[in-house]
Each structure stands twice: as structure tokens, then as C-alpha cells.
Amino acid sequence: MKSELVVDVRQKEISTALLEDSRLVSLQKESRNIAYAVGDLYLAKVHKLMPGLNAAFINVGYDKDAFLHYLDLGPQFGTYSSFIKEALADKKTVPSLSKFPRQPDIPKQGTISDVLTQGQLLLVQIAKEPISSKGPRLTTEISLTGRFMVLIPFGEKISISQKIKSTEEKMRLKHLIGSIKPKGFGVIIRTSAENKRVAELNHELRSLVKCWEDSIEKMQRSEAPSLIYEEESRAVSIIRDIFSPSFENIYVNDKETFEQIQNYVAVIAPDRKEIVKFYDKEIPIFDNFGITRQIKSSFGKTVSFKSGAYIIIEHTEALHVIDVNSGNRSKATNDQETNALEVNLRAADEIARQLRLRDMGGIIVIDFIDMNKAEHRQALYDHMRQIMANDRARHNILPLSKFGLMQITRQRVRPVLDITTNETCPSCFGKGEIQPSLLFTDTLKEKIDYLINHLKVKKFTMFVHPFVDAYIKKGVFSLYGKWRREFGRQFKIIPDESLAFLQYVVVDANNQEIDLKEERDVSSRHSKQRSKEQIRDNEEK
């Protein structure tokens, strides 16, 4: 199977697409200035205790208070709490965790009022990002993630990934980490640490310990609520968890991000450095690899798959509901039971892909086509477990109920990726009436004239729908050629499949978007304001 990673870096967000045999199986979108991302550390203040929930609401600076449950404090909360208090009391010296005295573990069945007080300062980590109307979920069991290991302050235990099968390798890693690990820290050894050299593991361990010490030092200089630690590069943090040596290519369309990813791959897999490639073609990177078209067909309420069958996906506050329909299948058999099994199996394949693609979490209820035979229901259950085995998110699958429903729970740490495939008309903004489409080319010409002659922007790129691009470039004496002769040849017009029919986007030479509508509105408001002032001055005279 050919696996490729495509990274699209834009002004406001980074999109990462995983392709298997050119088929989109995973899509992640991250804002470049995202706040309250999973793993971020904040200095926060206890706002309110909720004994009935055995939890507390914490002020981390978000619109809504974050949620911290007693079970998320961790058994070492006594040691943690004493350490944080001492660090904040004496801000001139950073206490050494290795020499800090250990406190007894807090009881599992304790209450939040016994360990927290209103107004208390805490160093917390985001465990779940804000979802819908809920604020972030927090933990004080802090962990710092690296490529080969996870460092856990206030712990002592060394755990090893179950995916490492070799007993000898497990013993080697446990003995090795135990000999170089500082006292007061626990470590989880990740699968990627298998067969790695001592120098590599020691270097990363020291780097993670340094991150912890720097975070404590920054906490001492900060006032609550404030951000203490976040990933240096959003792109690298995304790739760190999904990178696999089996990737044949990683394409990136931004020079700075390309260098960051290349340097990262050079550290973790020096022999695979050449798979990171810089994409510098004019066509948008997702269009070039056919990703935009797959996004348009894979997202939305209805998703079709083989032989005319389709699924309908609905999202609610509490769960996701998926309905399977056979549709007008062209290869349907005469046996209804066999036909139902075939459709359900193909639907299971698509549903497993959709769960990864949209990062759907929480409770998922699937209404498969009814099947009377017990062996068919068991076959469907076994098939779903098999194809979900490659899903990195923790999940649990229940057999079909007597109503023919399958229930799945899947780890949810981020909001579901819900991309709207229906396009709002850029001309009328949903009002139902637009300017004549035939005159759209006149609008484009006016915008080009406005850019070059009024804003004095000579070099820019205008992205339009492929149909519009084909129209203005058709023929020997095309509109595009005429405009370039009239306004100069420094600007370009490029097709972009992600745009609506009568939509256009303009970026300058630095790839920064130019909001022409805003420019026009601003200049229009200024001219109207000047006109009003002139009228008022004339009346006063």
C-alpha cells in the first residue's frame, strides 16, 4: 500500500491529508494560532468548587471556565500541589523535582474539597479542547510528549507500549530508561523507541526534562491565567503522532514548514529524510493530488459508496447517528439477506473511514440494514472490529442489538471535523438573487484594474473556479491574454477547485490574502464621510 502525506499550509490554518493508494483516509485541520490545544500548559486559578460533581471549574482565560474532575488530579497530587506552591512562593529559584520530598498519594475515593480551595493556583494541561458549548477539560497529571517517549513529572513508573512485542527489547528499554531517568519523573516508552540507540533516547529525555524546567521558570514569572507551554511548531506536532517510516512521500507547500518537517524527520529517521519534498507548483497542492475533490464527495450529510448504496450522517450534541441505505443498487442479488450483508459490509468500510476522516468521537450509533441470520450479524461485527483495528483513537465496539443497531464509543479530544460541502453563493450570500453571470468577467477585470492602478499591487495571483478559468483562457485571443497585455504580465490567474462558481481569492507576492471587498468598502466609507463633512462645512459657511 502506497502511503503519502500532503501538508497544505495557508495563512490561517494547516491541513494535513493522509493518502493510501491516492485515497483520502485522514484529514486534520489546525488553526495556526490555535489556543487551548491538547497538551498546552496553563497557569490557572480555581474559580469554583462543585462538590456535587466532585470537580472544580478553573479559569484558564477561555470564554467559559474549564472543567477539572477529581479523578484527573492524579494520585501524586499531594506532591504536585506542594511543588507548585513552593515554586510560586519563591520565584527566584526553580525547585528541583529530583530532590523534592514525596507526599502520600491522595485517595481514589476522595472529594475535591479536601484537596482544592477557591483561588488556588494550578499548573494544568489541556486534556480535551473546547467542544461546542463546553470549555476545555483539564488534568494536573502533566505529560510532555516526544517522539520516543512521554515524560510524566511526579511519577516514577516506567511503562512500555504494548505494540513492542519482543520481550528482550522491552527489557532493554526498561533497563536503559531506568538508568538515565532522573528521580521524580515517570516515562512511557512509545513504539517508535524500539531498537533505538542510547544516545537518541538520552537526548530526547534531556530535552523533555529541559522543557519541564523551562515551563516552571516561566510559570514563576507569569500571572494567572496565562499560557505556559505550547508546541513550537503546529505542523511538527501533527506529524509527530501520525508519522510512519512506511510513508513514501511527504509533500509540503510552505518553505519554512518544509524545513521544520525535514529537520524533524532527519532526527527521527535520518535514512528517510529524502521523502520530505517541497511543492512549488502554481496549482493548489490539494487540487494537484485530487484531495479537494475527495473532500467535496466525502463530507456532508450523504456519502455514497459502491453500487449506488449510501450512508446518511447526522450530528447531535450527545452522539453521531449513521443510517445505512441500499439505494438503487445496480448489482443487487435476488437474495435479500445476502444483499443486506453485502451492503452492510461495504458500509462498514466507509464508516470506519469516515470516523477517521472526520475525527468523530463520543458515541456513534449505526443503523445497519436488518439481517435475520445470526451468522451474518456476527460476520458484520467481526468485520467492523477488524477494519477499526488500525484506528489510532481508543474505541469500543458493541455487537448488533436486537433492533439492528451497532454502538461505538471513540475517543474524543477535539471537535468533529465537519466541512460544509454546500456552497453559499458568493454573489448574493444566500439571498437568492445574483448579478448576471455573464458579467462576472467584467467584475474580475475591474478588480485587476483596482489592484494595479489604485492599490499599486503589481504582482499577485488570482484564484478562480476551474470553469471560469477555462472560459477566460479559451482561444488564441483569450480574455486572459488581453488583460495581461493591458495591465502587465506580473499577475497570474490560477484555477482552484475549492472555490464556488462565482468566487475569487487574491493573494499578494508574500501569499497574503488581499480582501478587495474590504478595501472597496473602506474607501467608499471614507469618500462618503468626506462628502458629508464637505456638505456640513458648506452649510456652516
Coordinates of C-alpha atoms in Angstrom, one line a residue:
M1 CA 0.0 0.0 0.0
K2 CA 1.3 3.4 -1.0
S3 CA 1.1 5.9 1.8
E4 CA 1.6 9.7 1.3
L5 CA 1.2 12.7 3.4
V6 CA 0.2 16.1 1.9
V7 CA 0.6 19.3 4.1
D8 CA -1.2 22.4 2.9
V9 CA 0.0 25.5 4.8
R10 CA -2.2 28.5 4.5
Q11 CA -2.3 31.9 6.1
K12 CA -4.7 30.9 8.9
E13 CA -4.6 27.1 9.1
I14 CA -2.6 24.0 8.3
S15 CA -4.3 21.0 6.7
T16 CA -2.7 17.5 6.7
A17 CA -4.1 14.8 4.4
L18 CA -3.1 11.1 4.6
L19 CA -3.5 9.2 1.3
E20 CA -3.4 5.4 1.0
D21 CA -3.2 4.4 -2.7
S22 CA -4.2 8.0 -3.5
R23 CA -7.4 7.6 -1.4
L24 CA -8.0 10.1 1.4
V25 CA -8.3 8.3 4.7
S26 CA -7.4 11.0 7.2
L27 CA -7.7 14.8 7.2
Q28 CA -6.6 17.2 10.0
K29 CA -7.1 20.9 10.1
E30 CA -5.4 23.0 12.7
S31 CA -5.5 26.8 13.1
R32 CA -2.0 28.3 13.0
N33 CA -2.8 30.4 16.0
I34 CA -5.0 27.9 17.9
A35 CA -5.4 28.3 21.6
Y36 CA -6.3 25.7 24.2
A37 CA -4.9 22.8 22.1
V38 CA -4.4 19.4 23.7
G39 CA -1.1 19.3 25.5
D40 CA -0.8 23.1 26.2
L41 CA 0.1 24.0 29.8
Y42 CA -1.6 27.0 31.6
L43 CA -1.2 28.7 34.9
A44 CA -4.8 28.8 36.1
K45 CA -6.9 29.7 39.1
V46 CA -9.6 27.7 40.8
H47 CA -12.8 29.6 40.2
K48 CA -15.5 27.5 41.8
L49 CA -15.7 24.1 43.6
M50 CA -18.6 21.8 42.7
P51 CA -18.8 19.1 45.4
G52 CA -21.9 17.5 43.8
L53 CA -19.8 16.8 40.6
N54 CA -16.6 16.2 42.6
A55 CA -15.0 18.6 40.3
A56 CA -13.9 22.3 40.0
F57 CA -14.3 25.0 37.4
I58 CA -10.9 26.5 36.6
N59 CA -10.2 29.9 35.0
V60 CA -7.7 29.4 32.2
G61 CA -8.6 32.6 30.3
Y62 CA -11.2 30.9 28.0
D63 CA -14.7 32.3 27.5
K64 CA -16.1 29.5 29.7
D65 CA -14.4 28.0 32.7
A66 CA -12.5 24.8 32.2
F67 CA -13.5 21.6 33.9
L68 CA -11.2 19.6 36.3
H69 CA -12.5 16.4 37.8
Y70 CA -11.1 14.8 41.0
L71 CA -10.0 11.7 39.1
D72 CA -8.0 13.9 36.7
L73 CA -5.9 15.3 39.6
G74 CA -3.8 12.1 39.7
P75 CA -2.6 10.1 42.7
Q76 CA 0.5 12.2 43.1
F77 CA -1.5 15.4 43.5
G78 CA -0.1 15.9 47.0
T79 CA 3.5 16.1 45.8
Y80 CA 2.4 18.2 42.8
S81 CA 0.5 20.7 44.9
S82 CA 3.4 21.2 47.4
F83 CA 5.8 21.6 44.5
I84 CA 3.7 24.3 42.7
K85 CA 3.1 26.2 46.0
E86 CA 6.9 26.2 46.7
A87 CA 7.8 27.3 43.2
L88 CA 5.3 30.2 43.3
A89 CA 6.3 31.2 46.8
D90 CA 10.0 31.6 46.0
K91 CA 10.2 32.9 42.4
K92 CA 13.9 33.4 42.4
T93 CA 14.9 29.7 42.4
V94 CA 13.4 26.8 40.5
P95 CA 12.9 23.8 42.9
S96 CA 14.5 20.5 41.7
L97 CA 11.9 17.8 41.3
S98 CA 14.5 15.1 41.7
K99 CA 15.2 16.3 45.3
F100 CA 11.7 17.2 46.2
P101 CA 10.2 15.1 49.1
R102 CA 7.4 12.8 48.1
Q103 CA 3.9 13.2 49.6
P104 CA 1.4 10.3 50.2
D105 CA -0.9 9.6 47.3
I106 CA -4.4 11.1 47.5
P107 CA -7.2 8.5 48.0
K108 CA -9.1 7.4 44.8
Q109 CA -12.5 8.0 46.5
G110 CA -11.6 11.4 47.9
T111 CA -13.5 14.6 47.4
I112 CA -12.5 17.8 45.5
S113 CA -13.0 20.0 48.6
D114 CA -10.3 18.1 50.5
V115 CA -7.5 19.0 48.1
L116 CA -8.5 22.2 46.4
T117 CA -9.5 25.7 47.6
Q118 CA -11.1 28.5 45.8
G119 CA -8.5 30.9 44.4
Q120 CA -5.7 28.3 44.4
L121 CA -3.2 28.5 41.6
L122 CA -2.6 25.3 39.5
L123 CA -0.4 24.3 36.6
V124 CA -2.9 22.5 34.3
Q125 CA -2.7 20.7 31.0
I126 CA -5.4 20.7 28.3
A127 CA -6.8 17.1 28.1
K128 CA -9.7 18.0 25.7
E129 CA -10.2 21.0 23.6
P130 CA -13.3 23.2 23.9
I131 CA -16.1 21.4 22.1
S132 CA -19.5 23.0 21.3
S133 CA -20.8 24.8 24.4
K134 CA -18.2 23.1 26.7
G135 CA -15.0 24.6 27.9
P136 CA -11.7 22.7 27.9
R137 CA -11.2 19.7 30.1
L138 CA -8.1 19.8 32.3
T139 CA -5.7 17.5 34.1
T140 CA -2.9 18.0 36.6
E141 CA -1.3 14.7 35.6
I142 CA 1.1 16.6 33.3
S143 CA 2.8 14.8 30.5
L144 CA 5.3 16.1 27.9
T145 CA 5.3 14.1 24.6
G146 CA 8.3 13.4 22.5
R147 CA 8.8 11.1 19.5
F148 CA 10.2 8.1 21.5
M149 CA 8.7 8.7 25.0
V150 CA 6.3 10.6 27.2
L151 CA 7.8 12.3 30.3
I152 CA 5.5 12.4 33.4
P153 CA 6.6 14.7 36.2
F154 CA 5.9 13.5 39.8
G155 CA 5.8 9.9 38.6
E156 CA 8.3 7.0 39.0
K157 CA 6.8 4.2 36.9
I158 CA 8.3 3.2 33.5
S159 CA 5.7 1.8 31.1
I160 CA 6.3 0.3 27.7
S161 CA 4.0 0.4 24.6
Q162 CA 2.1 -2.9 24.1
K163 CA 2.9 -2.8 20.4
I164 CA 6.5 -3.7 21.1
K165 CA 6.2 -7.4 21.0
S166 CA 9.8 -8.5 21.7
T167 CA 10.4 -9.4 25.4
E168 CA 14.1 -8.8 25.1
E169 CA 13.6 -5.3 23.6
K170 CA 11.1 -4.5 26.4
M171 CA 13.7 -5.5 29.0
R172 CA 16.4 -3.5 27.2
L173 CA 14.4 -0.3 27.0
K174 CA 13.1 -0.6 30.6
H175 CA 16.6 -1.1 32.0
L176 CA 18.0 1.7 29.7
I177 CA 15.4 4.3 30.6
G178 CA 15.7 3.3 34.3
S179 CA 19.4 4.0 34.3
I180 CA 19.2 7.5 32.7
K181 CA 15.9 8.8 34.0
P182 CA 16.1 11.5 36.7
K183 CA 14.3 10.8 40.0
G184 CA 10.8 12.2 40.3
F185 CA 9.9 11.5 36.7
G186 CA 7.9 8.7 35.1
V187 CA 8.3 7.6 31.5
I188 CA 6.0 6.0 28.9
I189 CA 8.2 4.4 26.2
R190 CA 6.5 4.7 22.8
T191 CA 6.5 2.2 19.9
S192 CA 8.9 4.3 17.9
A193 CA 11.6 3.8 20.6
E194 CA 12.0 0.2 19.5
N195 CA 15.7 -0.6 18.5
K196 CA 16.8 3.0 19.1
R197 CA 20.2 3.8 20.3
V198 CA 21.0 5.0 23.8
A199 CA 22.2 8.4 22.6
E200 CA 18.9 9.1 20.8
L201 CA 16.8 8.2 23.8
N202 CA 19.0 10.1 26.2
H203 CA 19.0 13.2 24.0
E204 CA 15.2 13.3 23.9
L205 CA 14.8 12.6 27.6
R206 CA 17.1 15.5 28.4
S207 CA 15.2 17.8 26.0
L208 CA 11.8 16.9 27.7
V209 CA 13.3 17.5 31.2
K210 CA 14.6 20.9 30.0
C211 CA 11.0 21.7 28.7
W212 CA 9.7 21.0 32.1
E213 CA 12.2 23.1 33.9
D214 CA 11.7 26.0 31.4
S215 CA 7.9 25.7 32.0
I216 CA 8.3 26.0 35.8
E217 CA 10.6 29.0 35.3
K218 CA 8.1 30.7 33.0
M219 CA 5.2 29.9 35.5
Q220 CA 7.1 31.8 38.2
R221 CA 7.2 34.9 36.0
S222 CA 3.6 34.7 35.0
E223 CA 0.2 35.8 36.3
A224 CA -2.9 33.6 36.2
P225 CA -4.4 32.8 33.8
S226 CA -1.6 32.6 31.2
L227 CA -0.2 30.2 28.7
I228 CA 3.0 28.5 29.9
Y229 CA 3.9 25.9 27.3
E230 CA 2.8 25.0 23.8
E231 CA 4.2 23.1 20.8
E232 CA 6.8 25.2 18.9
S233 CA 5.5 24.1 15.5
R234 CA 1.9 23.1 14.9
A235 CA 2.9 21.2 11.7
V236 CA 5.6 19.1 13.5
S237 CA 3.2 18.3 16.4
I238 CA 0.7 17.0 13.9
I239 CA 3.2 14.9 12.0
R240 CA 4.9 13.6 15.2
D241 CA 1.9 11.4 16.0
I242 CA 1.0 10.2 12.5
F243 CA 4.5 9.8 11.0
S244 CA 5.3 6.3 9.8
P245 CA 8.5 5.0 8.2
S246 CA 6.2 3.5 5.6
F247 CA 5.4 6.9 4.1
E248 CA 6.8 7.1 0.6
N249 CA 6.4 10.9 0.3
I250 CA 5.6 13.9 2.4
Y251 CA 4.7 17.0 0.3
V252 CA 4.7 20.5 1.8
N253 CA 3.9 23.8 0.1
D254 CA 5.5 26.2 2.6
K255 CA 9.3 26.6 2.7
E256 CA 9.6 27.3 6.4
T257 CA 7.3 24.3 7.3
F258 CA 9.1 22.1 4.8
E259 CA 12.4 22.8 6.6
Q260 CA 10.9 22.2 10.0
I261 CA 9.4 18.8 8.9
Q262 CA 12.6 17.8 7.1
N263 CA 14.7 18.6 10.1
Y264 CA 12.4 16.6 12.3
V265 CA 12.4 13.6 10.0
A266 CA 16.2 13.8 9.8
V267 CA 16.4 13.4 13.6
I268 CA 13.9 10.6 14.0
A269 CA 14.6 8.7 10.7
P270 CA 17.8 10.0 9.1
D271 CA 17.6 7.5 6.2
R272 CA 14.1 8.8 5.3
K273 CA 15.0 12.5 5.1
E274 CA 14.6 12.5 1.3
I275 CA 10.9 11.6 1.4
V276 CA 10.1 15.2 2.5
K277 CA 9.6 17.2 -0.7
F278 CA 8.8 20.9 -1.3
Y279 CA 5.8 21.5 -3.5
D280 CA 6.2 24.7 -5.6
K281 CA 3.7 24.3 -8.4
E282 CA 1.2 27.0 -9.1
I283 CA -1.8 24.7 -8.8
P284 CA -3.0 24.4 -5.2
I285 CA -1.4 21.4 -3.6
F286 CA -4.7 19.7 -2.6
D287 CA -6.1 20.1 -6.2
N288 CA -2.9 18.6 -7.6
F289 CA -3.3 15.4 -5.6
G290 CA -7.1 15.2 -6.0
I291 CA -7.8 15.8 -2.4
T292 CA -10.2 18.7 -2.8
R293 CA -12.5 16.6 -5.0
Q294 CA -12.4 13.8 -2.4
I295 CA -13.2 16.2 0.4
K296 CA -16.2 17.5 -1.5
S297 CA -17.5 14.0 -2.1
S298 CA -16.7 12.6 1.4
F299 CA -18.1 15.2 3.7
G300 CA -21.6 16.4 4.0
K301 CA -24.8 14.7 5.2
T302 CA -25.0 12.0 2.5
V303 CA -22.0 9.9 1.4
S304 CA -22.3 7.4 -1.5
F305 CA -20.2 4.4 -2.0
K306 CA -20.1 1.3 -4.3
S307 CA -23.0 0.2 -6.4
G308 CA -25.4 3.0 -5.5
A309 CA -25.6 2.4 -1.7
Y310 CA -25.1 5.4 0.6
I311 CA -25.0 6.4 4.3
I312 CA -26.5 9.4 6.0
I313 CA -24.6 11.0 8.9
E314 CA -26.3 13.2 11.4
H315 CA -24.5 15.0 14.3
T316 CA -26.2 15.9 17.6
E317 CA -24.9 17.3 20.9
A318 CA -24.7 13.9 22.5
L319 CA -23.9 11.5 19.7
H320 CA -23.5 10.8 16.0
V321 CA -26.1 8.8 14.1
I322 CA -25.4 6.9 10.9
D323 CA -28.1 5.4 8.7
V324 CA -27.2 2.8 6.0
N325 CA -29.3 2.6 2.8
S326 CA -29.0 0.2 -0.1
G327 CA -30.3 2.8 -2.6
N328 CA -30.8 1.7 -6.2
R329 CA -28.0 -0.9 -6.3
S330 CA -27.2 -2.0 -9.8
K331 CA -25.7 -5.3 -8.7
A332 CA -28.3 -6.4 -6.2
T333 CA -28.9 -10.1 -5.9
N334 CA -32.2 -11.9 -5.7
D335 CA -31.5 -13.0 -2.1
Q336 CA -32.4 -10.1 0.2
E337 CA -30.4 -11.4 3.1
T338 CA -27.2 -11.8 1.0
N339 CA -27.8 -8.3 -0.5
A340 CA -28.2 -6.8 3.0
L341 CA -25.0 -8.4 4.2
E342 CA -23.0 -7.2 1.2
V343 CA -24.3 -3.6 1.6
N344 CA -23.6 -3.6 5.4
L345 CA -20.0 -4.9 4.9
R346 CA -19.3 -2.2 2.3
A347 CA -21.0 0.4 4.6
A348 CA -18.8 -0.7 7.5
D349 CA -15.7 0.0 5.4
E350 CA -16.9 3.5 4.6
I351 CA -18.0 4.2 8.1
A352 CA -14.6 3.2 9.5
R353 CA -13.0 5.6 7.0
Q354 CA -15.5 8.4 7.9
L355 CA -14.7 8.1 11.6
R356 CA -11.0 8.7 11.0
L357 CA -11.6 11.3 8.3
R358 CA -14.0 13.5 10.3
D359 CA -12.3 12.6 13.7
M360 CA -15.8 11.7 15.0
G361 CA -15.7 10.9 18.8
G362 CA -18.0 10.2 21.6
I363 CA -21.0 7.8 21.0
I364 CA -21.7 6.7 17.4
V365 CA -24.9 4.7 16.7
I366 CA -25.2 2.9 13.3
D367 CA -28.5 1.7 11.9
F368 CA -27.5 -1.1 9.5
I369 CA -29.9 -2.8 7.2
D370 CA -31.7 -5.6 9.1
M371 CA -30.4 -9.1 8.8
N372 CA -32.2 -12.2 10.1
K373 CA -29.3 -14.7 10.3
A374 CA -27.2 -14.6 13.4
E375 CA -24.0 -15.7 11.5
H376 CA -24.4 -12.6 9.2
R377 CA -24.7 -10.3 12.2
Q378 CA -21.6 -11.8 13.8
A379 CA -19.8 -11.5 10.5
L380 CA -20.6 -7.8 10.3
Y381 CA -19.4 -7.3 13.9
D382 CA -16.1 -9.2 13.3
H383 CA -15.5 -7.2 10.1
M384 CA -16.1 -3.9 11.8
R385 CA -13.6 -4.8 14.6
Q386 CA -11.1 -5.9 12.0
I387 CA -11.2 -2.7 9.9
M388 CA -11.2 -0.5 13.1
A389 CA -8.1 -2.2 14.4
N390 CA -5.9 0.4 12.5
D391 CA -7.7 3.4 14.1
R392 CA -5.2 5.1 16.5
A393 CA -8.0 6.6 18.6
R394 CA -9.2 4.4 21.5
H395 CA -12.6 2.8 20.7
N396 CA -15.0 0.1 21.8
I397 CA -17.5 -1.7 19.5
L398 CA -20.6 -3.5 20.7
P399 CA -22.4 -6.3 18.8
L400 CA -25.6 -5.5 16.9
S401 CA -28.6 -5.1 19.3
K402 CA -31.9 -6.8 18.7
F403 CA -33.0 -3.6 16.9
G404 CA -30.1 -3.9 14.4
L405 CA -28.1 -1.0 15.9
M406 CA -24.4 -1.0 16.4
Q407 CA -22.9 1.2 19.1
I408 CA -19.3 2.5 19.0
T409 CA -17.5 4.7 21.5
R410 CA -14.5 6.5 20.2
Q411 CA -12.0 8.8 21.9
R412 CA -12.9 12.4 21.5
V413 CA -10.3 15.1 22.3
R414 CA -11.1 17.6 19.6
P415 CA -14.3 18.9 17.9
V416 CA -15.5 16.8 15.0
L417 CA -14.2 17.9 11.6
D418 CA -17.4 19.0 9.9
I419 CA -16.8 20.5 6.4
T420 CA -19.8 22.1 4.7
T421 CA -19.9 20.9 1.1
N422 CA -22.8 23.0 0.1
E423 CA -21.6 26.3 -1.3
T424 CA -23.1 29.6 -0.4
C425 CA -23.3 31.9 -3.4
P426 CA -20.5 34.5 -3.2
S427 CA -22.6 36.9 -5.3
C428 CA -25.8 37.0 -3.3
F429 CA -24.7 35.5 0.0
G430 CA -27.7 33.2 0.2
K431 CA -30.3 35.8 -0.7
G432 CA -31.3 34.1 -4.0
E433 CA -30.6 36.8 -6.5
I434 CA -27.2 37.4 -8.1
Q435 CA -25.7 39.7 -10.7
P436 CA -25.7 38.4 -14.3
S437 CA -23.1 35.6 -14.5
L438 CA -22.2 36.8 -18.0
L439 CA -20.8 40.0 -16.4
F440 CA -18.6 38.2 -13.9
T441 CA -15.6 38.5 -16.2
D442 CA -16.2 42.3 -16.2
T443 CA -16.0 42.2 -12.4
L444 CA -12.7 40.3 -12.5
K445 CA -11.3 42.9 -14.9
E446 CA -12.4 45.7 -12.6
K447 CA -10.7 44.0 -9.6
I448 CA -7.5 43.6 -11.6
D449 CA -7.6 47.3 -12.6
Y450 CA -8.4 48.3 -9.0
L451 CA -5.4 46.3 -7.7
I452 CA -2.9 47.5 -10.2
N453 CA -3.9 51.2 -10.7
H454 CA -5.4 52.1 -7.3
L455 CA -3.7 49.8 -4.7
K456 CA -0.5 49.7 -6.7
V457 CA -0.2 46.0 -6.3
K458 CA 1.6 44.8 -9.5
K459 CA 2.5 41.2 -8.6
F460 CA -0.4 39.0 -7.4
T461 CA -2.2 35.7 -8.0
M462 CA -6.0 35.5 -8.5
F463 CA -7.6 32.1 -7.9
V464 CA -11.0 31.4 -9.6
H465 CA -13.2 28.4 -10.2
P466 CA -11.9 26.0 -12.9
F467 CA -14.9 26.7 -15.2
V468 CA -14.2 30.4 -15.0
D469 CA -10.5 29.8 -15.6
A470 CA -11.2 27.7 -18.7
Y471 CA -13.6 30.4 -20.1
I472 CA -11.2 33.4 -19.7
K473 CA -8.3 31.4 -21.1
K474 CA -10.1 29.8 -24.1
G475 CA -9.0 30.6 -27.6
V476 CA -5.8 32.2 -29.1
F477 CA -7.1 35.7 -28.3
S478 CA -8.3 35.0 -24.8
L479 CA -9.6 37.4 -22.2
Y480 CA -6.6 36.4 -20.0
G481 CA -4.1 37.4 -22.7
K482 CA -5.9 40.7 -23.4
W483 CA -5.8 41.6 -19.7
R484 CA -2.1 40.8 -19.4
R485 CA -1.3 43.0 -22.4
E486 CA -3.4 45.8 -20.9
F487 CA -2.3 45.6 -17.2
G488 CA 1.1 43.9 -17.4
R489 CA 2.2 40.4 -17.2
Q490 CA 3.2 40.2 -13.5
F491 CA -0.2 38.9 -12.2
K492 CA -1.5 35.3 -12.7
I493 CA -4.9 33.6 -12.7
I494 CA -4.9 30.1 -11.4
P495 CA -7.8 27.6 -11.1
D496 CA -8.8 26.4 -7.6
E497 CA -11.3 23.6 -7.1
S498 CA -12.2 24.6 -3.5
L499 CA -13.8 27.9 -4.7
A500 CA -17.5 28.3 -5.6
F501 CA -18.5 29.1 -9.2
L502 CA -18.6 32.9 -8.9
Q503 CA -15.9 33.3 -6.2
Y504 CA -12.4 34.6 -6.4
V505 CA -9.5 34.9 -4.0
V506 CA -6.4 37.2 -4.5
V507 CA -3.1 36.8 -2.7
D508 CA 0.0 39.0 -3.0
A509 CA 3.6 38.0 -3.7
N510 CA 4.0 37.0 0.0
N511 CA 1.0 34.7 -0.2
Q512 CA -1.1 37.1 2.0
E513 CA -4.8 37.3 1.0
I514 CA -6.0 40.7 -0.2
D515 CA -9.6 41.5 0.9
L516 CA -10.8 43.5 -2.1
K517 CA -14.3 43.9 -0.8
E518 CA -13.0 45.3 2.5
E519 CA -10.7 47.7 0.6
R520 CA -13.6 48.9 -1.5
D521 CA -15.9 49.3 1.5
V522 CA -13.3 51.2 3.4
S523 CA -12.5 53.6 0.6
S524 CA -16.2 54.0 -0.1
R525 CA -16.9 54.9 3.6
H526 CA -14.1 57.4 3.6
S527 CA -15.3 59.1 0.5
K528 CA -18.9 59.2 1.9
Q529 CA -17.5 60.6 5.2
R530 CA -15.6 63.3 3.3
S531 CA -18.7 64.2 1.3
K532 CA -20.7 64.6 4.5
E533 CA -18.0 66.8 6.0
Q534 CA -17.9 69.0 2.9
I535 CA -21.7 69.4 2.9
R536 CA -21.6 70.3 6.6
D537 CA -18.8 72.8 6.1
N538 CA -20.7 74.4 3.2
E539 CA -23.9 74.7 5.3
E540 CA -21.9 76.4 8.1
K541 CA -20.4 78.9 5.7

